[in-house]
């Protein structure tokens, strides 16, 4: 005998204000088909949970519907209650009558009817649900961190310090990221390299960290707890274990090109080390710039290297690693300034972006920290900073606030005035966003030091008689303003690092607007990516400053450690399953599966399921022509029953679900007699 | 002093402006880029960003009384640079339309010197009537 229970939550006024909960309870009770129908103010409260638990136990229920909020919120809560009461937790379904009903409708009878339909559909699903058992698998106790900027470094260090092995992959020749390029950091003005390099050294020396620089993720397969990662190591043409970074090769290299690390302010050779503190301290041969290896055009570097570290025959190598969890920390790049036509970039040499200015201010930079104009090397006397240059412009560039620009512009304006005696900084801004400890104070310090803040956006930047004319407005004073400056710095927005799109595809992560990688929940699960086993650290999630990136990196590390310290992975059994007797071996499912979870077994000629890889998307179940594949938790029987119950409409819902009551059963003989009488023929003729 | 209207009155003014200009003026974040680029902003009694601000507040009477709406040359520099793509020229146009509806003409056609009517291109005269006449 089937014994079902429905529990309807008021959620305070959230549901009860719109949906007539008493009426719902009455409708389901009066069917006489249900063992329990109860409503309660807050089912998720302790007394609410206890009521459900006791009711399941006392009434020996074997199927339960909870009509409440979205299953993303309290499904785990109520399923745990079912388990406590001895009911298989997959025999409990949530009917979402809040997000999908009360919150989106007005208080009308139709809203109550709709709630009834939703509950009816859930009941139909429960009636056809099979008890399921969670899937368990072992965990590989090793982590992968993608990106060697400050966020990646911090995450890797924290994970390794807890005794777990870490693989760190960085696409550039050295770790360090953008932070290595910065001069001083707000709001404390401590030297960026001075605080970063100790961490770079620490991670390089850490026995549990293996760093792959000049490497990229080629492929990633598997699922949370056991990923198989293929790492492509690009050829450096220099043996890292032999090279001593003496620089003899670079000295004889005839090719001089702009150094990317210095934003092109300084040159490097085709064989180079990006900056002195690079980790690893190994030279890299840039074959895009080299005169040529095949055929060999020069060969100077190999001849100069007395220890034989240079190997022109190096090929890309592919390394396979197994890890249990992945931290994605690939960071940001700045928005391309050539998009900002009205600000004169590309036409005026002395219009630069923030990172370029960082290199000019850096004591170890190409000008030894003296601010010089890129066009002629003179020291600028007046300098204009333009905030929101491309951010907060939804119709033209980026719609979002890039968050860090207010603070770094204040820093730039001050550092410039510290460096150039009598120099004057002007900052054009729309709003100053100085949320964060000591940030407002930092902005006030800039005001106090004589930085002129002009509240208005710049419309045009052009050159006239050797000066750069900046035409902006002062909306407070109420008119347009012109500043004739020697140099202009644009605070261009951060955007996801180049190549993020490709990585997102490989890792199968979700994106937010703007191309940032999205988290599961913006408030309560801000570190976990939507795909299980991936955690986010730093500016790949959205504009972030260093303290925030580091804090999140430690958070991601802690999540990773927690996951990798568990004995085994427990996975929801909402996966595909196969009836091997029905499988005809067409292999359509193998082709369709986006997760490589369908496995063709040649010897038995059936396509089985790797339950750990299966994400339960249902593509194979829908596509299987022989009906051999079934989607556990979403079987055809469950879905058809739910659809039929919904289509039936509120009045006949229960009848549809439980079948017609005995008195309603059609008497076929009687009906035929009636038809025969109406047509004036014999019953046999009708038959 | 800047007036604060009753909510219904303000909303009606804003909705009507939206209807007639097809511009979502509530999106304006007062960055001032329009004023920065406007060739006439320094001659105006209300700078372009202030025109939008007053329109947001529904202060149509003040806008009707302003000289700025007549200075707008509809050069569209503001429109091309606005981060949220508000056509401020269209907003000014609506204010001029309101004045026309009030039967207020900016000039007397009889006052145009004959030399001008004979020599000026016809299109210029039509534009003049459209913008200033009634």
mmCIF file of C-alpha atoms in Angstrom, chain A residues 342-343 391-397 429-431 455-460 471-481, chain B residues 27 29-42 44 47 49-50 77-86:
data_model
loop_
_atom_site.group_PDB
_atom_site.id
_atom_site.type_symbol
_atom_site.label_atom_id
_atom_site.label_comp_id
_atom_site.label_asym_id
_atom_site.label_seq_id
_atom_site.Cartn_x
_atom_site.Cartn_y
_atom_site.Cartn_z
ATOM 1 C CA UNK A 342 38.329 60.042 -28.262
ATOM 2 C CA UNK A 343 41.158 59.736 -25.727
ATOM 3 C CA UNK A 391 34.418 51.431 -17.596
ATOM 4 C CA UNK A 392 30.857 52.338 -16.598
ATOM 5 C CA UNK A 393 30.127 52.838 -20.301
ATOM 6 C CA UNK A 394 27.593 50.086 -21.007
ATOM 7 C CA UNK A 395 26.728 51.368 -24.470
ATOM 8 C CA UNK A 396 30.297 51.753 -25.730
ATOM 9 C CA UNK A 397 32.828 49.781 -23.705
ATOM 10 C CA UNK A 429 36.415 61.234 -12.002
ATOM 11 C CA UNK A 430 32.699 60.469 -11.891
ATOM 12 C CA UNK A 431 32.496 59.045 -8.377
ATOM 13 C CA UNK A 455 34.230 65.852 -10.975
ATOM 14 C CA UNK A 456 33.344 65.151 -14.584
ATOM 15 C CA UNK A 457 34.212 62.869 -17.425
ATOM 16 C CA UNK A 458 36.621 63.768 -20.210
ATOM 17 C CA UNK A 459 35.105 63.998 -23.668
ATOM 18 C CA UNK A 460 38.155 64.511 -25.844
ATOM 19 C CA UNK A 471 38.619 68.659 -22.514
ATOM 20 C CA UNK A 472 36.478 67.609 -19.614
ATOM 21 C CA UNK A 473 33.797 69.064 -17.452
ATOM 22 C CA UNK A 474 33.420 70.139 -13.866
ATOM 23 C CA UNK A 475 29.842 69.194 -13.130
ATOM 24 C CA UNK A 476 30.076 70.677 -9.649
ATOM 25 C CA UNK A 477 31.065 74.089 -10.957
ATOM 26 C CA UNK A 478 28.743 73.508 -13.909
ATOM 27 C CA UNK A 479 30.788 73.924 -17.064
ATOM 28 C CA UNK A 480 33.431 72.492 -19.315
ATOM 29 C CA UNK A 481 37.118 72.553 -18.375
ATOM 30 C CA UNK B 27 19.990 55.918 -16.792
ATOM 31 C CA UNK B 29 24.809 58.903 -14.039
ATOM 32 C CA UNK B 30 25.739 62.561 -14.379
ATOM 33 C CA UNK B 31 29.273 61.875 -15.554
ATOM 34 C CA UNK B 32 29.384 65.164 -17.437
ATOM 35 C CA UNK B 33 30.900 63.821 -20.647
ATOM 36 C CA UNK B 34 28.160 65.636 -22.615
ATOM 37 C CA UNK B 35 29.077 68.950 -21.035
ATOM 38 C CA UNK B 36 32.759 68.232 -21.610
ATOM 39 C CA UNK B 37 32.284 67.782 -25.347
ATOM 40 C CA UNK B 38 29.532 70.346 -26.003
ATOM 41 C CA UNK B 39 30.801 73.319 -28.052
ATOM 42 C CA UNK B 40 28.310 75.644 -26.358
ATOM 43 C CA UNK B 41 28.216 74.349 -22.792
ATOM 44 C CA UNK B 42 30.038 77.385 -21.410
ATOM 45 C CA UNK B 44 24.530 77.890 -21.688
ATOM 46 C CA UNK B 47 24.971 72.723 -18.948
ATOM 47 C CA UNK B 49 24.201 67.317 -17.895
ATOM 48 C CA UNK B 50 22.117 69.741 -15.832
ATOM 49 C CA UNK B 77 28.649 65.338 -29.931
ATOM 50 C CA UNK B 78 26.996 64.566 -26.595
ATOM 51 C CA UNK B 79 25.021 61.728 -28.145
ATOM 52 C CA UNK B 80 28.073 60.131 -29.715
ATOM 53 C CA UNK B 81 30.069 60.190 -26.457
ATOM 54 C CA UNK B 82 27.405 59.461 -23.844
ATOM 55 C CA UNK B 83 28.345 56.257 -21.959
ATOM 56 C CA UNK B 84 24.700 55.270 -21.637
ATOM 57 C CA UNK B 85 23.677 56.521 -25.097
ATOM 58 C CA UNK B 86 21.190 59.207 -24.090
#
